[in-house]
């Protein structure tokens, strides 16, 4: 059996850390649901939308009205490292700009660090004010 950190006790199989790659959108939703303070209040509020098809571009504003009023960030949500350096993060867009960018990216083939893939999932978030 695997031993616990500096304790010398066996670690039960269910307590072992799992490593599973998940999308940014899913990770943020999990954090907002399960990370709570001492009073049980969420530590993190996830305001994000996931675009998996061009049809989502027409339906999302009805369930996520903030998309129509906020400055937005859009990026592929496909476990790609260094998206910013690759030009795959667009900031300060309005909803029309996001739709145009997703349409341009959707289904396109890219190659980063020797790995080739097709862009088919995106995350849209409000742009954070860093001032």
GROMACS .gro file of C-alpha atoms in nm:
model
  131
    1UNK     CA    1   0.000   0.000   0.000
    2UNK     CA    2   0.108   0.354  -0.066
    3UNK     CA    3   0.227   0.541   0.244
    4UNK     CA    4   0.094   0.877   0.364
    5UNK     CA    5   0.317   1.183   0.374
    6UNK     CA    6   0.568   1.145   0.661
    7UNK     CA    7   0.317   0.945   0.862
    8UNK     CA    8   0.407   0.596   0.748
    9UNK     CA    9   0.040   0.496   0.742
   10UNK     CA   10  -0.123   0.336   0.436
   11UNK     CA   11  -0.336   0.573   0.229
   12UNK     CA   12  -0.677   0.427   0.141
   13UNK     CA   13  -0.724   0.396  -0.237
   14UNK     CA   14  -1.013   0.644  -0.243
   15UNK     CA   15  -0.798   0.909  -0.068
   16UNK     CA   16  -0.525   0.904  -0.331
   17UNK     CA   17  -0.503   1.210  -0.547
   18UNK     CA   18  -0.644   1.168  -0.895
   19UNK     CA   19  -0.503   1.346  -1.193
   20UNK     CA   20  -0.760   1.413  -1.461
   21UNK     CA   21  -0.741   1.693  -1.712
   22UNK     CA   22  -1.059   1.901  -1.714
   23UNK     CA   23  -1.167   2.202  -1.911
   24UNK     CA   24  -1.126   2.549  -1.761
   25UNK     CA   25  -1.504   2.604  -1.764
   26UNK     CA   26  -1.571   2.283  -1.569
   27UNK     CA   27  -1.293   2.357  -1.320
   28UNK     CA   28  -1.431   2.703  -1.246
   29UNK     CA   29  -1.785   2.568  -1.206
   30UNK     CA   30  -1.657   2.302  -0.962
   31UNK     CA   31  -1.465   2.562  -0.760
   32UNK     CA   32  -1.765   2.792  -0.736
   33UNK     CA   33  -1.985   2.504  -0.621
   34UNK     CA   34  -1.757   2.341  -0.366
   35UNK     CA   35  -1.512   2.604  -0.231
   36UNK     CA   36  -1.680   2.764   0.071
   37UNK     CA   37  -1.566   2.986   0.357
   38UNK     CA   38  -1.618   2.907   0.726
   39UNK     CA   39  -1.977   3.033   0.706
   40UNK     CA   40  -2.053   2.809   0.410
   41UNK     CA   41  -2.059   3.093   0.158
   42UNK     CA   42  -1.899   3.041  -0.184
   43UNK     CA   43  -1.544   3.175  -0.209
   44UNK     CA   44  -1.563   3.202  -0.584
   45UNK     CA   45  -1.848   3.295  -0.817
   46UNK     CA   46  -1.807   3.159  -1.168
   47UNK     CA   47  -1.952   3.380  -1.437
   48UNK     CA   48  -1.864   3.197  -1.756
   49UNK     CA   49  -2.036   3.052  -2.059
   50UNK     CA   50  -1.931   2.753  -2.265
   51UNK     CA   51  -1.972   2.752  -2.643
   52UNK     CA   52  -1.967   2.404  -2.799
   53UNK     CA   53  -2.156   2.478  -3.119
   54UNK     CA   54  -2.245   2.775  -3.336
   55UNK     CA   55  -2.607   2.733  -3.221
   56UNK     CA   56  -2.493   2.823  -2.867
   57UNK     CA   57  -2.406   3.171  -2.994
   58UNK     CA   58  -2.776   3.238  -3.051
   59UNK     CA   59  -2.914   3.080  -2.732
   60UNK     CA   60  -2.660   3.175  -2.462
   61UNK     CA   61  -2.768   3.540  -2.413
   62UNK     CA   62  -3.113   3.425  -2.298
   63UNK     CA   63  -2.962   3.224  -2.011
   64UNK     CA   64  -2.655   3.447  -1.954
   65UNK     CA   65  -2.777   3.807  -2.008
   66UNK     CA   66  -2.445   3.954  -1.885
   67UNK     CA   67  -2.301   3.849  -2.223
   68UNK     CA   68  -2.483   4.142  -2.383
   69UNK     CA   69  -2.355   4.411  -2.143
   70UNK     CA   70  -2.005   4.314  -2.026
   71UNK     CA   71  -1.668   4.347  -2.196
   72UNK     CA   72  -1.573   3.987  -2.267
   73UNK     CA   73  -1.282   3.748  -2.300
   74UNK     CA   74  -1.305   3.445  -2.531
   75UNK     CA   75  -1.058   3.158  -2.559
   76UNK     CA   76  -1.053   2.793  -2.664
   77UNK     CA   77  -1.133   2.562  -2.373
   78UNK     CA   78  -0.942   2.256  -2.488
   79UNK     CA   79  -0.652   2.194  -2.249
   80UNK     CA   80  -0.417   2.408  -2.457
   81UNK     CA   81  -0.115   2.549  -2.279
   82UNK     CA   82   0.005   2.902  -2.353
   83UNK     CA   83  -0.310   3.007  -2.539
   84UNK     CA   84  -0.221   3.374  -2.499
   85UNK     CA   85   0.120   3.339  -2.662
   86UNK     CA   86  -0.046   3.152  -2.949
   87UNK     CA   87  -0.293   3.437  -3.008
   88UNK     CA   88  -0.586   3.228  -2.887
   89UNK     CA   89  -0.714   3.469  -2.619
   90UNK     CA   90  -0.917   3.772  -2.729
   91UNK     CA   91  -1.004   4.038  -2.472
   92UNK     CA   92  -1.227   4.344  -2.453
   93UNK     CA   93  -1.485   4.215  -2.701
   94UNK     CA   94  -1.858   4.276  -2.701
   95UNK     CA   95  -2.096   3.985  -2.771
   96UNK     CA   96  -2.092   4.050  -3.147
   97UNK     CA   97  -1.712   4.039  -3.142
   98UNK     CA   98  -1.717   3.712  -2.947
   99UNK     CA   99  -1.958   3.560  -3.199
  100UNK     CA  100  -1.736   3.665  -3.490
  101UNK     CA  101  -1.425   3.525  -3.321
  102UNK     CA  102  -1.588   3.192  -3.233
  103UNK     CA  103  -1.716   3.158  -3.590
  104UNK     CA  104  -1.362   3.221  -3.718
  105UNK     CA  105  -1.207   2.967  -3.479
  106UNK     CA  106  -1.476   2.696  -3.474
  107UNK     CA  107  -1.358   2.385  -3.655
  108UNK     CA  108  -1.018   2.529  -3.742
  109UNK     CA  109  -0.715   2.305  -3.714
  110UNK     CA  110  -0.419   2.425  -3.508
  111UNK     CA  111  -0.079   2.288  -3.416
  112UNK     CA  112   0.092   2.389  -3.091
  113UNK     CA  113   0.408   2.231  -2.954
  114UNK     CA  114   0.383   1.948  -3.206
  115UNK     CA  115   0.023   1.862  -3.117
  116UNK     CA  116  -0.247   1.907  -3.380
  117UNK     CA  117  -0.612   1.954  -3.292
  118UNK     CA  118  -0.940   2.109  -3.398
  119UNK     CA  119  -1.094   2.397  -3.206
  120UNK     CA  120  -1.448   2.306  -3.104
  121UNK     CA  121  -1.508   2.433  -2.749
  122UNK     CA  122  -1.472   2.786  -2.609
  123UNK     CA  123  -1.516   2.967  -2.279
  124UNK     CA  124  -1.648   3.324  -2.257
  125UNK     CA  125  -1.604   3.530  -1.941
  126UNK     CA  126  -1.639   3.890  -1.833
  127UNK     CA  127  -1.313   4.079  -1.863
  128UNK     CA  128  -1.160   4.137  -1.518
  129UNK     CA  129  -1.082   4.495  -1.421
  130UNK     CA  130  -0.716   4.485  -1.317
  131UNK     CA  131  -0.694   4.844  -1.192
   0.00000   0.00000   0.00000
